[in-house]
Tab-separated table of C-alpha atoms in Angstrom:
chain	number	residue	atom	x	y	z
A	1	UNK	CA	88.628	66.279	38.712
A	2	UNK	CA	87.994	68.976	41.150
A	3	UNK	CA	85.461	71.657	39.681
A	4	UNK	CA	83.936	74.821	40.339
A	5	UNK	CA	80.608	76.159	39.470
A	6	UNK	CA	79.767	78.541	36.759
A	7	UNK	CA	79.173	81.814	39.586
A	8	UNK	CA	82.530	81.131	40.886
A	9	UNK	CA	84.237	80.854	37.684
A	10	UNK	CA	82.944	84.561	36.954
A	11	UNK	CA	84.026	85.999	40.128
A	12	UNK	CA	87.120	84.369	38.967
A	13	UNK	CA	86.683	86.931	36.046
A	14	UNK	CA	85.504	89.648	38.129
A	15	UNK	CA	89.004	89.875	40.136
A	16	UNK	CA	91.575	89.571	37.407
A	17	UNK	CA	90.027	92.248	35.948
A	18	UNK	CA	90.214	94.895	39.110
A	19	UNK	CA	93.134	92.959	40.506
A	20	UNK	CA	96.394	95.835	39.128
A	21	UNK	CA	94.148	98.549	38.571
A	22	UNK	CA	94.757	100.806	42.133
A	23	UNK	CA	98.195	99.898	42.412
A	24	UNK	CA	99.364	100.119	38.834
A	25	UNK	CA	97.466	100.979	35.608
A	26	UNK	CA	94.979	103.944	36.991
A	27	UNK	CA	98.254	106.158	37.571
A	28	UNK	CA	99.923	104.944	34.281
A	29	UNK	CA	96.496	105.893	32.469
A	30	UNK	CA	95.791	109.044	34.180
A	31	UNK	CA	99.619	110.016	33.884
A	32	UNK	CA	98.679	109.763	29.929
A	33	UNK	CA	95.104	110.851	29.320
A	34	UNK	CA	94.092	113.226	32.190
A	35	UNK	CA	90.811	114.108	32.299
A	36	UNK	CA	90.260	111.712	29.225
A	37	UNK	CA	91.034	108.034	31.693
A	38	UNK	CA	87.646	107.500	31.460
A	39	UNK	CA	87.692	107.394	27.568
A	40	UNK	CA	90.652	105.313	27.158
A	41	UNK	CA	89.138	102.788	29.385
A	42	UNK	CA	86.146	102.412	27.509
A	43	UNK	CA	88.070	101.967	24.116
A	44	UNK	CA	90.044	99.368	26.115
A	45	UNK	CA	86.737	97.313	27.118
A	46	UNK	CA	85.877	97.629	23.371
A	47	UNK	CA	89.002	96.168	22.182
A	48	UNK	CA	89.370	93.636	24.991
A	49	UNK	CA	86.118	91.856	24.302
A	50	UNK	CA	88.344	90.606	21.111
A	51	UNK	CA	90.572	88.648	23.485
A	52	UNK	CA	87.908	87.832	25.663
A	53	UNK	CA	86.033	86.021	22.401
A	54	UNK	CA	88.827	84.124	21.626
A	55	UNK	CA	89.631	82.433	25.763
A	56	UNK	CA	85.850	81.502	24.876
A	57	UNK	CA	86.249	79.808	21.261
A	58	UNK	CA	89.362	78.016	22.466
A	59	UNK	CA	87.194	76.529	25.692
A	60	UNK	CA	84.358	75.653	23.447
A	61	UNK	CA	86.232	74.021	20.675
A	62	UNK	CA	88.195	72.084	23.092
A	63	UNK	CA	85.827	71.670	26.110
A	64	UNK	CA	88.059	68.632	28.024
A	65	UNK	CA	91.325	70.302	27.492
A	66	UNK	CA	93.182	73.347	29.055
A	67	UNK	CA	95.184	76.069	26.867
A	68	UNK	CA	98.486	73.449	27.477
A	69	UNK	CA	96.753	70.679	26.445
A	70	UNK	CA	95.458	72.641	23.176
A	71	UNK	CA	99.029	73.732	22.677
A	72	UNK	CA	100.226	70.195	22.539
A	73	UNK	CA	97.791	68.673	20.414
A	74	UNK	CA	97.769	71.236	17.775
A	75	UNK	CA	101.577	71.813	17.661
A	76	UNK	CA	102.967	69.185	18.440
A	77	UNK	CA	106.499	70.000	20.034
A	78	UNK	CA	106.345	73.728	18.818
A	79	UNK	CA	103.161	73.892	21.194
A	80	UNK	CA	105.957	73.028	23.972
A	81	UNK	CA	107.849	76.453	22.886
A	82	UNK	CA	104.499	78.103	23.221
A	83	UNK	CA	103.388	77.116	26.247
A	84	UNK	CA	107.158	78.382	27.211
A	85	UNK	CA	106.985	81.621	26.499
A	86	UNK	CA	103.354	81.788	28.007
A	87	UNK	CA	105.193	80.287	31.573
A	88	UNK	CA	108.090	82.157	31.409
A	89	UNK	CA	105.568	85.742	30.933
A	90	UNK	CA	103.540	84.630	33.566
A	91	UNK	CA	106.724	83.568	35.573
A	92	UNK	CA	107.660	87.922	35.367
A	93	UNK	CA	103.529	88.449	35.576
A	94	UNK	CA	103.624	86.789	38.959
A	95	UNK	CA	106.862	88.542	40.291
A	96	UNK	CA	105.864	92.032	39.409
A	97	UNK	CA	101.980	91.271	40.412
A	98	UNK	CA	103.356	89.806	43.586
A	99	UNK	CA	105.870	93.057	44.410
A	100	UNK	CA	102.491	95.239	43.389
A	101	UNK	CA	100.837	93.865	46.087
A	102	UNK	CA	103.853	94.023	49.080
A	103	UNK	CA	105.063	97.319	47.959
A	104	UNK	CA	101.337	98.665	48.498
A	105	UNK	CA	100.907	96.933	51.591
A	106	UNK	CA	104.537	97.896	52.576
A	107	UNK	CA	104.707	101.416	51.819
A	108	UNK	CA	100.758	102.172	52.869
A	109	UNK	CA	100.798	100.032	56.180
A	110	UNK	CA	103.193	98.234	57.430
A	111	UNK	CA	106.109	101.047	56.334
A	112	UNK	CA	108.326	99.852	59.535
A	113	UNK	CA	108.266	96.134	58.354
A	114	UNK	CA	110.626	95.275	56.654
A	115	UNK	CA	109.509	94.364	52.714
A	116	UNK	CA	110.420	90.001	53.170
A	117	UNK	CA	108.678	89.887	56.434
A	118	UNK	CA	105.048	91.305	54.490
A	119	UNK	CA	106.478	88.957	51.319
A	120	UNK	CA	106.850	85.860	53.607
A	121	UNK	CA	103.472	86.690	55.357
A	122	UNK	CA	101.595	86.889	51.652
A	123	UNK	CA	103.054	84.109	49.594
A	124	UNK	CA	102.072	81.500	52.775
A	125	UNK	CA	98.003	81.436	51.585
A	126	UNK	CA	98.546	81.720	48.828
A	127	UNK	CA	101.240	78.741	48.155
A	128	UNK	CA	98.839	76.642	50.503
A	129	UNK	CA	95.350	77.385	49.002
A	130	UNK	CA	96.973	76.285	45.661
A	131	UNK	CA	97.961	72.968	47.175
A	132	UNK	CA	94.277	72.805	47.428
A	133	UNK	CA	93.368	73.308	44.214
A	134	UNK	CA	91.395	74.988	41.615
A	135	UNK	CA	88.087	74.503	44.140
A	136	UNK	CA	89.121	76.225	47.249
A	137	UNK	CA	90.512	79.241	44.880
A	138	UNK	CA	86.640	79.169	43.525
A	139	UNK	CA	85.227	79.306	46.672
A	140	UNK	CA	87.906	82.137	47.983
A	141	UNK	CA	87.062	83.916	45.017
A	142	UNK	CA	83.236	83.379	46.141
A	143	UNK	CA	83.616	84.763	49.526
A	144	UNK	CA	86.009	88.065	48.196
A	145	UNK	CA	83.856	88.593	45.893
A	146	UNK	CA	80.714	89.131	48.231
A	147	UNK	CA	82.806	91.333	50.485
A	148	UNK	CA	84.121	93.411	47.874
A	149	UNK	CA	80.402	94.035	46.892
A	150	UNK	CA	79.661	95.750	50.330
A	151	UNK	CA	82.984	97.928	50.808
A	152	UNK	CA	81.620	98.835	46.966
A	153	UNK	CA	78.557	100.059	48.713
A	154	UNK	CA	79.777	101.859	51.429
A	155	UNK	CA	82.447	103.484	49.020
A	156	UNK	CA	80.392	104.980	46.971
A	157	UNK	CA	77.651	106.059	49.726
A	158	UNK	CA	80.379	107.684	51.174
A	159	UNK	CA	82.252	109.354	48.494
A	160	UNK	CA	79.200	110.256	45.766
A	161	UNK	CA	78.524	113.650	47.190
A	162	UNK	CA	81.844	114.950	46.311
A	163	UNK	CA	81.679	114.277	42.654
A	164	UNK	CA	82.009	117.766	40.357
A	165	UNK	CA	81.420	117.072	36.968
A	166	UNK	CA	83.566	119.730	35.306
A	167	UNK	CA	86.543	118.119	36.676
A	168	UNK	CA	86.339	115.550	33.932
A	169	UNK	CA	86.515	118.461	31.160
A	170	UNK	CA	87.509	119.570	28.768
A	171	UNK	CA	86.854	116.721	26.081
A	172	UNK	CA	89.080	115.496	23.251
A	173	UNK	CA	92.359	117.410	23.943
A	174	UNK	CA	94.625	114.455	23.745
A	175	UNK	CA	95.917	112.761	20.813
A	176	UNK	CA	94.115	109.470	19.577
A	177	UNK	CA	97.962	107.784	20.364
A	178	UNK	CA	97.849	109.003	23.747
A	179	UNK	CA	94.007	107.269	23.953
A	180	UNK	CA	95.296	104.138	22.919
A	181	UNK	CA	98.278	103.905	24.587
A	182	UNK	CA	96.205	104.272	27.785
A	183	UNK	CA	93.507	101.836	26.103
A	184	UNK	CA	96.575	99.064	25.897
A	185	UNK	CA	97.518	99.258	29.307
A	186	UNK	CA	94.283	99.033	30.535
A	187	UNK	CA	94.248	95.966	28.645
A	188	UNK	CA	97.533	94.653	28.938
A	189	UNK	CA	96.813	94.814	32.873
A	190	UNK	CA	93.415	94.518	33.400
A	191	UNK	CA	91.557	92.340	30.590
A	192	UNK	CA	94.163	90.098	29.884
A	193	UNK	CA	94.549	88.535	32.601
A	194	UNK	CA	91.665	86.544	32.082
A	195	UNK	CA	93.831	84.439	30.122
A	196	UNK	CA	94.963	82.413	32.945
A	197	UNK	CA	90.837	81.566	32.883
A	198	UNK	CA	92.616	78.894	29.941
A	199	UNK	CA	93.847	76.892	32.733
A	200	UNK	CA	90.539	75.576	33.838
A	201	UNK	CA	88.753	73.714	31.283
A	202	UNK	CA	85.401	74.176	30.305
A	203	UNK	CA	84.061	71.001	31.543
A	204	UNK	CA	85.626	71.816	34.852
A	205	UNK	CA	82.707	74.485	35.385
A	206	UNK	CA	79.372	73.240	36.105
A	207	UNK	CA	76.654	75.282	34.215
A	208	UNK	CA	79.257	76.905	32.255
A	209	UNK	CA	77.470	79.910	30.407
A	210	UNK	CA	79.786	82.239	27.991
A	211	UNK	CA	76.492	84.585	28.183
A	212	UNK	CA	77.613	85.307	31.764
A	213	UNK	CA	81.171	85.185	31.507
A	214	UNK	CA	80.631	88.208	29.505
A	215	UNK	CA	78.351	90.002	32.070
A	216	UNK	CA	80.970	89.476	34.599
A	217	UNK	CA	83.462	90.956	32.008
A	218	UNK	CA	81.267	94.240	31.077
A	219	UNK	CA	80.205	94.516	34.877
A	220	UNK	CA	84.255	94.254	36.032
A	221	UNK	CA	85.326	96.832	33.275
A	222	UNK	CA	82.508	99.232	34.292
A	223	UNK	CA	83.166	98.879	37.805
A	224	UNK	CA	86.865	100.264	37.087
A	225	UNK	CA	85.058	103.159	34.614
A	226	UNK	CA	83.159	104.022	37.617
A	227	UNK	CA	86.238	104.095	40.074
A	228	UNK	CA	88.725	106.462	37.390
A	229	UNK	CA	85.569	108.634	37.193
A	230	UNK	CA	85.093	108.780	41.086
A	231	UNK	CA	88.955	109.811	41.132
A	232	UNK	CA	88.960	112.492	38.566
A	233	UNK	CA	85.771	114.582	39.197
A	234	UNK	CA	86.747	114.264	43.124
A	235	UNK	CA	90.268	114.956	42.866
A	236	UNK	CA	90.188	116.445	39.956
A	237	UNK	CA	93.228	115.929	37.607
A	238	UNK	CA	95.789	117.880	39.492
A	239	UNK	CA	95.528	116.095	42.273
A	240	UNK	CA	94.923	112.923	40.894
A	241	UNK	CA	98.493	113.032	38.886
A	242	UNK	CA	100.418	113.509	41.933
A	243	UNK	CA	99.248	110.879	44.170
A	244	UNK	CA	101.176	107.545	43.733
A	245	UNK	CA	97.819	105.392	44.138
A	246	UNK	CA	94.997	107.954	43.462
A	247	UNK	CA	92.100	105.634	43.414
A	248	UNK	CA	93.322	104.153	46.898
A	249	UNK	CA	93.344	108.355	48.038
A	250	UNK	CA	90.391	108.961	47.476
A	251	UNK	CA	88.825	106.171	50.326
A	252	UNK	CA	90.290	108.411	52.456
A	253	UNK	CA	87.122	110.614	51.354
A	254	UNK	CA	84.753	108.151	52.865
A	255	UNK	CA	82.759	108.769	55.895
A	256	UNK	CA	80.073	106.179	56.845
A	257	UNK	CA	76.936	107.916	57.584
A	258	UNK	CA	79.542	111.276	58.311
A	259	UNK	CA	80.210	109.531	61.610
A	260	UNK	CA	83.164	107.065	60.852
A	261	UNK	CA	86.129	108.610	59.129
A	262	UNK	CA	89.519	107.354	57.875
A	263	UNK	CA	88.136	103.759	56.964
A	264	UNK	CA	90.505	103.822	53.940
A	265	UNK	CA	92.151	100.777	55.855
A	266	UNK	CA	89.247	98.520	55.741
A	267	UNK	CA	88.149	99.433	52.330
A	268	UNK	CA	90.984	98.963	50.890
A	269	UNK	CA	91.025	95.155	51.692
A	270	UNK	CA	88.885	94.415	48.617
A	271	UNK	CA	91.777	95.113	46.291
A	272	UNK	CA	94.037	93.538	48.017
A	273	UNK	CA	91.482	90.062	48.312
A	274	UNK	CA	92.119	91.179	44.222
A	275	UNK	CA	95.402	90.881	44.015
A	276	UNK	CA	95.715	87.736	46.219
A	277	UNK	CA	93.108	86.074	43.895
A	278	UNK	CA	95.135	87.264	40.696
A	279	UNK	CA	98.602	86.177	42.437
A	280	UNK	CA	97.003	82.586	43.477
A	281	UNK	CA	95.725	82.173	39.962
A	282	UNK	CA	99.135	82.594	37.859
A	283	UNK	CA	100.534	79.939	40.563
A	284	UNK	CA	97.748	77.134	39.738
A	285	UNK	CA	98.270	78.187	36.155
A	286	UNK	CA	102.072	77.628	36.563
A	287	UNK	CA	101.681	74.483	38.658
A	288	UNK	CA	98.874	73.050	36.084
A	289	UNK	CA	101.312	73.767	33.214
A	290	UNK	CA	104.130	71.454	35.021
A	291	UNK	CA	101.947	68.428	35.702
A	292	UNK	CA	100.253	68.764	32.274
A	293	UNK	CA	103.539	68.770	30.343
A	294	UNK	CA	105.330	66.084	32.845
A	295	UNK	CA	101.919	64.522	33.339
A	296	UNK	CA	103.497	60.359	32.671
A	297	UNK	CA	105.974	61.158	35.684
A	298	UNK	CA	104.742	59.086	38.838
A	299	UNK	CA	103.184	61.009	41.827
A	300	UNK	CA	103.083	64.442	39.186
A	301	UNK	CA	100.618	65.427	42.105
A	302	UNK	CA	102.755	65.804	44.885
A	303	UNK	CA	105.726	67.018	42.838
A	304	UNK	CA	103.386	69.510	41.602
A	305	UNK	CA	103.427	71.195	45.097
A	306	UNK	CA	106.765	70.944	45.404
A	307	UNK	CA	106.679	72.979	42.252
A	308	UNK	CA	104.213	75.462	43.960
A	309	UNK	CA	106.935	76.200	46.857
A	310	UNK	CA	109.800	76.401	44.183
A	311	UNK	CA	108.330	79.104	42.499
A	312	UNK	CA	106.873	80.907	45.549
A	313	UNK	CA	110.920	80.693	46.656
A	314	UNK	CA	111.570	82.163	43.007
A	315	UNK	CA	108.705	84.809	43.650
A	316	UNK	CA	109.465	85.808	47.067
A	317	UNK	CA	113.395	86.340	46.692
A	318	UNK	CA	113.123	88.072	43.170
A	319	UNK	CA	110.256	90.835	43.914
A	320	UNK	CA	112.940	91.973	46.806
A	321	UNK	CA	115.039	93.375	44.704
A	322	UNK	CA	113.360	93.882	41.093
A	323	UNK	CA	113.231	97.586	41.315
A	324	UNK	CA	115.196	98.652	43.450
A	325	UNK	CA	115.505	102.160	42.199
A	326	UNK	CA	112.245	104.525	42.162
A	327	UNK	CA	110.889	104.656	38.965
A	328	UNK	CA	111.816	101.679	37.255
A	329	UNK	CA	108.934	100.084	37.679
A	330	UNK	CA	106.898	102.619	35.570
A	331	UNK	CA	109.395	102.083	33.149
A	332	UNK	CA	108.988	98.641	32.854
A	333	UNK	CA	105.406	99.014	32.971
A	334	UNK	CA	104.920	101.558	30.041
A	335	UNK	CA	107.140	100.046	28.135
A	336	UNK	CA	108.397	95.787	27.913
A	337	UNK	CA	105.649	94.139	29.755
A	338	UNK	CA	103.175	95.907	27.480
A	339	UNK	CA	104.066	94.316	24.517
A	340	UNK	CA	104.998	90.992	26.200
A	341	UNK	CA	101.789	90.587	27.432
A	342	UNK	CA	100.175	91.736	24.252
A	343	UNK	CA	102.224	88.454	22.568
A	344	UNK	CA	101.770	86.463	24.804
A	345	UNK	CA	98.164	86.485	25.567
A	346	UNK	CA	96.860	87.500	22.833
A	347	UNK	CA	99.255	86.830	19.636
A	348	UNK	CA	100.005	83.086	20.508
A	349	UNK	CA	96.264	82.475	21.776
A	350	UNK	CA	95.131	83.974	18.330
A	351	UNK	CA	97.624	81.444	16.454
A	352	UNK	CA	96.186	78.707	18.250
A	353	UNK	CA	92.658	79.382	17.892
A	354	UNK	CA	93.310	80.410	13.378
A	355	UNK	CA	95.406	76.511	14.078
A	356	UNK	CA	92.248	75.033	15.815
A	357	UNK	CA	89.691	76.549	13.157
A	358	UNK	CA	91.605	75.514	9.942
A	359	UNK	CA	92.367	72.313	11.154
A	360	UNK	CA	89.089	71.131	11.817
């Protein structure tokens, strides 16, 4: 069994968290709460730690099995529909996740590429690094993670004398509806994707410590606080509502020691190392689902790759042409995957762990 250590494992946690936030949930959040993004995603901390308690319990209770495993054992061949529908949401997670990250690229970048050729050139690592297993993601994760932390640096030594304060006021002009609403997607994108953290099983992790899990969860949500506030007192909310990606905007604010300008390029590479880490993990969550349900069939190993490059095919040829009209997207954002994530990772993972504890 291939394992990763306990550090690892939270940088693990660290990028799901800030994996969709530039490219997806700040603008659905400030398109909803204004100058109030920064409350909603403090309520949405709050209410994710609920989620986050429970992707601990389950690990503890069952420290030698994964979240398909649990399924099984407690269900019985009902735990097959439920590990299902938990595939088949992940299946869309990956797509749309996947067409986050090439449309951004794309559209910011490479805009006389054509979309397949940037596809093709993403899906490659991360269909091989997932033939290699849960360990090289861990150490990938490792290495991101330490680069992210010195872009962080030298974004906000660059950008922290811009900040006016009265940009975020006034205070409490939006409904509480409109707070929530933003709270769920902040959690639907951004804390629940720690769910695919089931995958790994606890004894998997050397010097597993829930103590720091949670650290890594507070110091991920914070981080995205501090990057909505950034936006909004810079931009202020005006600006921030028209840009497509505000938060990736304002890194074209930086200036490193006010002699290098337009690093927004560079910078940027830390949420994208995000969403490649996110993108690799609902693959080796899909491929550990298929050798764990078909585990008795000979060589699951290698047909477990093969299942890798299946669904990168599936991944690759649907994001083309998922939303192929402006705006559906949001749509689909605001609306569907909202509430399928919400059942998904947090209904059925709430009926497993109420099965677990009454069983017992």
């Amino acid at each position: 069994m291939k394992k990763i250590n306990s550090f690892e494992y939270g940088t693990l946690i660290w990028f799901l968290i800030r994996a969709c936030f530039i490219v997806s949930s700040a603008s659905l959040i400030i398109s909803i709460s204004d100058e109030e993004s920064w409350f909603s995603i403090i309520i949405g901390t709050l209410i994710g730690i609920i989620p986050f308690l429970i992707y601990e319990y389950l690990k503890k209770k069952f420290p030698n099995q994964n979240i398909i495993e649990i399924n099984q054992k407690l269900f019985g061949k009902f735990g097959y529909i439920l590990n299902f529908v938990m595939c088949l949401t992940l299946l869309v997670f990956i797509i749309i996740t996947f067409w986050m990250l090439t449309n951004f690229i794309n559209t910011q970048f490479l805009y006389k590429t054509p979309f397949l050729v940037v596809a093709l050139a993403l899906i490659l690592p991360i269909a091989y690094i997932n033939f290699k297993g849960i360990k090289v993601i861990g150490k990938v994760s490792l290495l991101s993670f330490y680069i992210s932390f010195i872009f962080i640096i030298l974004i906000l030594s660059g950008i922290i004398s811009g900040i006016y304060i009265d940009n975020i006021k006034p205070f409490f002009v939006h409904t509480p509806n409109e707070i929530l609403y933003s709270a769920l997607i902040f959690i639907s994108f951004n804390v629940l994707p720690i769910f695919l953290l089931t995958i790994i099983p606890k004894n998997q992790i050397t010097n597993y410590s829930s103590k720091k899990n949670f650290l890594f969860y507070i110091f991920a949500c914070l981080s995205l606080l501090n990057v909505i506030f950034m936006t909004i007192t810079i931009f202020g909310i005006g600006l921030s509502s028209i840009y497509e990606y505000p938060c990736f905007e304002i890194l074209k604010r930086v200036s490193i020691l006010d002699i290098i300008d337009r690093v927004e390029s560079i910078l940027t590479i830390e949420w994208i190392l995000a969403l490649f880490i996110i993108i690799s993990m609902i693959l080796y969550f899909l491929k550990e689902s298929f050798k764990t349900t078909f585990k008795n069939i000979k060589k699951i190993d290698k047909k477990g790759n093969y299942f890798v490059i299946v669904v990168s095919l599936i991944t690759l040829i649907v994001s083309s042409i998922i939303f192929l009209t402006n705006g559906m997207e949001l749509e689909f954002f605001k609306g569907p995957f909202i509430y399928l994530a919400i059942f998904s990772f947090v209904l059925l993972p709430i009926i497993t762990a109420l099965k677990a504890k009454f069983s017992s």
